[in-house]
Coordinates of N, CA and C in Angstrom, one line a residue:
M1 N -10.9 -32.6 5.2 CA -10.7 -31.4 4.4 C -10.6 -30.2 5.3
S2 N -9.9 -29.3 4.8 CA -9.7 -28.0 5.6 C -10.9 -27.1 5.3
N3 N -11.1 -26.2 6.3 CA -12.2 -25.3 6.2 C -11.7 -23.9 5.8
P4 N -11.8 -23.5 4.6 CA -11.2 -22.2 4.2 C -11.9 -21.0 4.9
L5 N -13.2 -21.0 5.2 CA -13.8 -19.9 5.9 C -13.3 -19.9 7.4
G6 N -13.0 -21.0 7.9 CA -12.5 -21.1 9.3 C -11.1 -20.4 9.3
R7 N -10.3 -20.7 8.3 CA -9.0 -20.0 8.2 C -9.1 -18.5 8.1
L8 N -10.1 -18.1 7.3 CA -10.3 -16.6 7.1 C -10.7 -16.0 8.5
K9 N -11.5 -16.7 9.2 CA -11.9 -16.1 10.5 C -10.7 -16.0 11.5
N10 N -9.7 -16.9 11.4 CA -8.6 -16.9 12.3 C -7.5 -15.9 12.0
L11 N -7.6 -15.2 10.9 CA -6.6 -14.2 10.5 C -6.7 -13.0 11.4
P12 N -5.6 -12.3 11.7 CA -5.6 -11.1 12.5 C -6.1 -9.9 11.8
W13 N -7.4 -9.9 11.5 CA -8.0 -8.8 10.6 C -7.8 -7.5 11.2
R14 N -8.0 -7.3 12.5 CA -7.9 -6.0 13.1 C -6.5 -5.4 13.0
E15 N -5.5 -6.2 13.2 CA -4.1 -5.7 13.0 C -3.8 -5.5 11.6
L16 N -4.3 -6.3 10.7 CA -4.1 -6.1 9.3 C -4.7 -4.8 8.8
L17 N -5.9 -4.6 9.2 CA -6.6 -3.3 8.9 C -5.9 -2.1 9.4
Q18 N -5.4 -2.2 10.7 CA -4.6 -1.1 11.2 C -3.4 -0.8 10.5
I19 N -2.6 -1.8 10.1 CA -1.4 -1.7 9.3 C -1.7 -1.1 7.9
A20 N -2.8 -1.6 7.3 CA -3.2 -1.0 6.0 C -3.6 0.4 6.1
A21 N -4.3 0.8 7.2 CA -4.8 2.1 7.4 C -3.5 3.1 7.6
L22 N -2.6 2.6 8.4 CA -1.4 3.4 8.6 C -0.6 3.6 7.3
T23 N -0.5 2.5 6.5 CA 0.2 2.6 5.3 C -0.5 3.5 4.3
N24 N -1.8 3.4 4.2 CA -2.6 4.3 3.3 C -2.5 5.8 3.8
L25 N -2.5 6.0 5.1 CA -2.3 7.4 5.6 C -1.0 8.0 5.3
I26 N 0.1 7.1 5.3 CA 1.4 7.6 4.9 C 1.4 8.0 3.4
V27 N 0.8 7.2 2.6 CA 0.8 7.5 1.1 C -0.1 8.7 0.9
I28 N -1.3 8.8 1.6 CA -2.1 9.9 1.4 C -1.4 11.2 1.8
G29 N -0.6 11.1 2.9 CA 0.2 12.3 3.3 C 1.2 12.7 2.3
L30 N 1.8 11.7 1.7 CA 2.8 12.1 0.6 C 2.0 12.6 -0.6
D31 N 0.9 12.1 -1.0 CA 0.1 12.6 -2.1 C -0.3 14.1 -1.8
L32 N -0.8 14.3 -0.6 CA -1.2 15.7 -0.3 C 0.0 16.7 -0.3
F33 N 1.1 16.2 0.2 CA 2.3 17.0 0.2 C 2.7 17.3 -1.3
L34 N 2.7 16.3 -2.2 CA 3.0 16.6 -3.6 C 2.0 17.5 -4.2
W35 N 0.7 17.3 -3.9 CA -0.3 18.2 -4.4 C -0.1 19.7 -4.0
W36 N 0.2 19.8 -2.7 CA 0.5 21.1 -2.1 C 1.7 21.8 -2.8
G37 N 2.8 21.0 -3.0 CA 3.9 21.5 -3.7 C 3.6 21.8 -5.2
F38 N 2.8 21.0 -5.8 CA 2.4 21.3 -7.2 C 1.6 22.6 -7.3
T39 N 0.8 22.8 -6.4 CA 0.0 24.1 -6.5 C 0.7 25.3 -6.0
Q40 N 1.7 25.2 -5.1 CA 2.3 26.3 -4.5 C 3.7 26.7 -5.0
S41 N 4.3 25.7 -5.6 CA 5.7 25.9 -6.0 C 5.9 25.6 -7.5
P42 N 6.4 26.6 -8.2 CA 6.6 26.4 -9.7 C 7.7 25.4 -9.9
I43 N 8.7 25.3 -9.0 CA 9.8 24.4 -9.1 C 9.3 22.9 -9.0
V44 N 8.5 22.7 -8.0 CA 7.9 21.4 -7.8 C 7.0 21.0 -8.9
R45 N 6.2 22.0 -9.4 CA 5.3 21.7 -10.5 C 6.1 21.3 -11.8
N46 N 7.2 22.0 -12.0 CA 8.0 21.7 -13.2 C 8.6 20.3 -13.1
I47 N 9.1 20.0 -11.9 CA 9.7 18.7 -11.7 C 8.7 17.6 -11.9
L48 N 7.5 17.8 -11.3 CA 6.5 16.7 -11.5 C 6.0 16.6 -12.9
K49 N 5.9 17.7 -13.6 CA 5.5 17.7 -15.0 C 6.6 17.0 -15.8
L50 N 7.9 17.2 -15.5 CA 9.0 16.6 -16.2 C 9.0 15.0 -15.9
L51 N 8.8 14.7 -14.6 CA 8.8 13.2 -14.3 C 7.6 12.5 -14.9
Y52 N 6.4 13.1 -14.8 CA 5.2 12.4 -15.3 C 5.1 12.5 -16.8
G53 N 5.7 13.5 -17.4 CA 5.7 13.6 -18.9 C 6.7 12.7 -19.6
S54 N 7.7 12.2 -18.9 CA 8.7 11.3 -19.5 C 8.2 9.9 -19.4
S55 N 9.1 9.0 -19.8 CA 8.7 7.6 -19.7 C 8.7 7.1 -18.3
L56 N 9.3 7.8 -17.4 CA 9.2 7.5 -15.9 C 7.8 7.6 -15.4
G57 N 7.0 8.4 -16.0 CA 5.7 8.7 -15.5 C 4.8 7.4 -15.4
V58 N 5.1 6.4 -16.3 CA 4.4 5.1 -16.3 C 4.9 4.3 -15.1
L59 N 6.2 4.4 -14.7 CA 6.7 3.6 -13.7 C 6.5 4.1 -12.3
I60 N 6.2 5.4 -12.1 CA 6.1 5.9 -10.8 C 4.9 5.3 -10.0
P61 N 3.7 5.1 -10.6 CA 2.7 4.4 -9.8 C 3.0 3.0 -9.5
V62 N 3.7 2.3 -10.4 CA 4.1 0.9 -10.1 C 5.1 0.8 -9.0
V63 N 6.1 1.6 -9.0 CA 7.2 1.7 -8.0 C 6.6 2.1 -6.7
T64 N 5.7 3.1 -6.7 CA 5.0 3.5 -5.4 C 4.2 2.4 -4.8
A65 N 3.5 1.7 -5.7 CA 2.6 0.6 -5.2 C 3.5 -0.6 -4.6
V66 N 4.6 -0.9 -5.3 CA 5.5 -1.9 -4.7 C 6.0 -1.4 -3.4
G67 N 6.4 -0.2 -3.3 CA 6.9 0.4 -2.0 C 5.8 0.4 -0.9
M68 N 4.6 0.6 -1.3 CA 3.5 0.6 -0.4 C 3.3 -0.8 0.2
G69 N 3.3 -1.8 -0.7 CA 3.2 -3.2 -0.2 C 4.3 -3.6 0.7
A70 N 5.5 -3.2 0.3 CA 6.7 -3.6 1.2 C 6.6 -2.8 2.5
L71 N 6.2 -1.6 2.5 CA 6.1 -0.8 3.7 C 5.0 -1.4 4.6
A72 N 3.9 -1.9 4.1 CA 2.9 -2.6 4.9 C 3.5 -3.8 5.6
V73 N 4.2 -4.6 4.9 CA 4.8 -5.8 5.5 C 5.8 -5.4 6.6
Y74 N 6.6 -4.4 6.3 CA 7.6 -3.9 7.2 C 7.0 -3.4 8.5
L75 N 5.9 -2.6 8.4 CA 5.2 -2.1 9.5 C 4.6 -3.3 10.3
F76 N 4.1 -4.3 9.6 CA 3.5 -5.4 10.3 C 4.6 -6.2 11.1
E77 N 5.7 -6.3 10.5 CA 6.8 -7.0 11.2 C 7.3 -6.3 12.4
Q78 N 7.3 -4.9 12.4 CA 7.8 -4.1 13.5 C 6.7 -4.0 14.6
R79 N 5.5 -4.0 14.2 CA 4.4 -3.7 15.2 C 3.9 -5.0 15.8
Q80 N 3.7 -6.1 15.1 CA 3.0 -7.2 15.6 C 4.0 -8.4 15.7
Q81 N 4.4 -8.7 16.9 CA 5.3 -9.8 17.1 C 4.5 -11.1 17.5
Q82 N 3.3 -11.0 18.0 CA 2.6 -12.2 18.4 C 1.9 -12.9 17.2
F83 N 1.7 -12.3 16.1 CA 1.1 -13.0 14.9 C 2.2 -13.3 13.9
L84 N 2.0 -14.5 13.4 CA 3.0 -15.0 12.4 C 2.4 -14.7 11.0
L85 N 3.2 -14.1 10.2 CA 2.8 -13.9 8.9 C 2.9 -15.2 8.1
N86 N 1.9 -15.4 7.2 CA 2.0 -16.5 6.3 C 1.4 -16.1 5.0
G87 N 1.2 -17.0 4.0 CA 0.7 -16.7 2.7 C -0.7 -16.1 2.8
S88 N -1.6 -16.7 3.7 CA -2.9 -16.2 3.8 C -3.0 -14.8 4.4
S89 N -2.2 -14.6 5.4 CA -2.2 -13.2 6.0 C -1.6 -12.2 5.0
L90 N -0.7 -12.6 4.2 CA -0.2 -11.7 3.2 C -1.2 -11.3 2.2
W91 N -2.0 -12.3 1.7 CA -3.1 -12.0 0.8 C -4.2 -11.1 1.5
A92 N -4.4 -11.4 2.7 CA -5.4 -10.6 3.5 C -4.9 -9.1 3.6
L93 N -3.6 -9.0 3.8 CA -3.0 -7.6 3.8 C -3.1 -6.9 2.5
V94 N -3.0 -7.6 1.4 CA -3.2 -7.0 0.0 C -4.7 -6.5 -0.1
V95 N -5.6 -7.4 0.4 CA -7.0 -7.0 0.4 C -7.3 -5.7 1.2
C96 N -6.7 -5.7 2.4 CA -6.8 -4.5 3.3 C -6.3 -3.3 2.7
L97 N -5.1 -3.4 2.0 CA -4.5 -2.2 1.4 C -5.4 -1.7 0.2
L98 N -6.0 -2.6 -0.5 CA -6.9 -2.2 -1.6 C -8.2 -1.6 -1.0
V99 N -8.7 -2.1 0.1 CA -9.9 -1.5 0.7 C -9.6 0.0 1.1
G100 N -8.4 0.2 1.6 CA -7.9 1.5 2.0 C -7.8 2.4 0.8
L101 N -7.3 1.9 -0.4 CA -7.3 2.7 -1.6 C -8.7 3.0 -2.1
A102 N -9.6 2.0 -2.0 CA -11.0 2.2 -2.4 C -11.6 3.4 -1.6
F103 N -11.3 3.3 -0.3 CA -11.9 4.4 0.6 C -11.3 5.7 0.2
K104 N -10.0 5.7 -0.2 CA -9.3 7.0 -0.6 C -10.0 7.5 -1.9
S105 N -10.3 6.6 -2.8 CA -10.9 7.0 -4.1 C -12.3 7.6 -3.8
F106 N -13.0 7.1 -2.8 CA -14.3 7.7 -2.5 C -14.2 9.1 -1.9
L107 N -13.1 9.4 -1.3 CA -12.9 10.7 -0.7 C -12.4 11.7 -1.8
S108 N -12.1 11.3 -3.0 CA -11.7 12.1 -4.1 C -10.5 12.9 -3.7
L109 N -9.5 12.3 -3.1 CA -8.2 13.0 -2.8 C -7.3 13.0 -4.0
P110 N -6.4 13.9 -4.1 CA -5.5 13.9 -5.3 C -4.6 12.7 -5.3
A111 N -4.3 12.1 -6.5 CA -3.6 10.9 -6.6 C -2.4 11.1 -7.5
F112 N -1.3 11.6 -6.9 CA -0.1 11.7 -7.7 C 0.7 10.4 -7.7
L113 N 0.6 9.7 -6.6 CA 1.4 8.5 -6.5 C 0.6 7.2 -6.8
V114 N -0.4 6.9 -6.1 CA -1.2 5.7 -6.4 C -2.7 6.0 -6.4
D115 N -3.4 5.2 -7.2 CA -4.9 5.2 -7.2 C -5.3 3.8 -7.3
L116 N -6.6 3.6 -7.3 CA -7.2 2.3 -7.3 C -7.2 1.8 -8.8
S117 N -6.3 1.0 -9.2 CA -6.2 0.5 -10.6 C -5.6 -0.9 -10.6
E118 N -5.6 -1.5 -11.8 CA -4.9 -2.8 -11.9 C -3.4 -2.7 -11.7
T119 N -2.8 -1.6 -12.2 CA -1.4 -1.4 -12.0 C -1.0 -1.4 -10.6
T120 N -1.8 -0.7 -9.8 CA -1.6 -0.6 -8.4 C -1.7 -1.9 -7.7
L121 N -2.8 -2.7 -8.1 CA -3.0 -4.0 -7.5 C -1.7 -4.9 -7.8
I122 N -1.2 -4.9 -9.0 CA -0.1 -5.7 -9.3 C 1.2 -5.2 -8.5
G123 N 1.3 -3.9 -8.4 CA 2.5 -3.4 -7.6 C 2.4 -3.8 -6.2
I124 N 1.2 -3.7 -5.6 CA 1.0 -4.0 -4.2 C 1.3 -5.5 -3.9
V125 N 0.8 -6.3 -4.8 CA 1.0 -7.8 -4.7 C 2.5 -8.1 -4.8
I126 N 3.2 -7.5 -5.7 CA 4.7 -7.7 -5.8 C 5.4 -7.2 -4.6
G127 N 5.0 -6.0 -4.1 CA 5.7 -5.4 -2.9 C 5.4 -6.3 -1.7
V128 N 4.2 -6.7 -1.5 CA 3.9 -7.5 -0.3 C 4.6 -8.8 -0.3
F129 N 4.6 -9.5 -1.4 CA 5.2 -10.8 -1.5 C 6.7 -10.8 -1.7
W130 N 7.2 -9.7 -2.2 CA 8.7 -9.5 -2.3 C 9.2 -9.3 -0.9
K131 N 8.6 -8.4 -0.1 CA 9.1 -8.2 1.3 C 8.7 -9.3 2.2
G132 N 7.6 -10.0 1.9 CA 7.1 -11.1 2.8 C 7.6 -12.5 2.3
R133 N 8.6 -12.5 1.5 CA 9.1 -13.8 1.0 C 9.4 -14.8 2.1
P134 N 10.0 -14.4 3.2 CA 10.3 -15.4 4.2 C 9.0 -16.1 4.8
Y135 N 7.9 -15.4 4.6 CA 6.6 -15.9 5.3 C 5.7 -16.7 4.4
W136 N 6.1 -17.0 3.2 CA 5.2 -17.6 2.2 C 4.7 -19.0 2.7
R137 N 5.6 -19.7 3.4 CA 5.2 -21.1 3.9 C 4.8 -21.1 5.3

């Protein structure tokens, strides 16, 4: 029988956490930029109110979470050549991204794009496994 805890120990946790932190920092930067635009510019405020007030407002967090998951896999592909992505490391990447979002929620930063929710979890899983399709096996 295989040892699941042994497989968890062998995952590249440090690299996964670094990629997740970088991805979360990019999303936090975009969130802060949108918040700054919302507070400083009436044009940006009206555009954001229009987007979030329409039916697209429901899709924006999902699409952003899918993009966040895909960006994390892309960054891992570009940065780490010595580690092979597989299904286990993709799931670990999802967990690392969610830990980063949980940390973001403790900092109480503005969340125009993504926050810690079930919708975000689903979007991140779709994004990670959509972009990481070649690595499933």
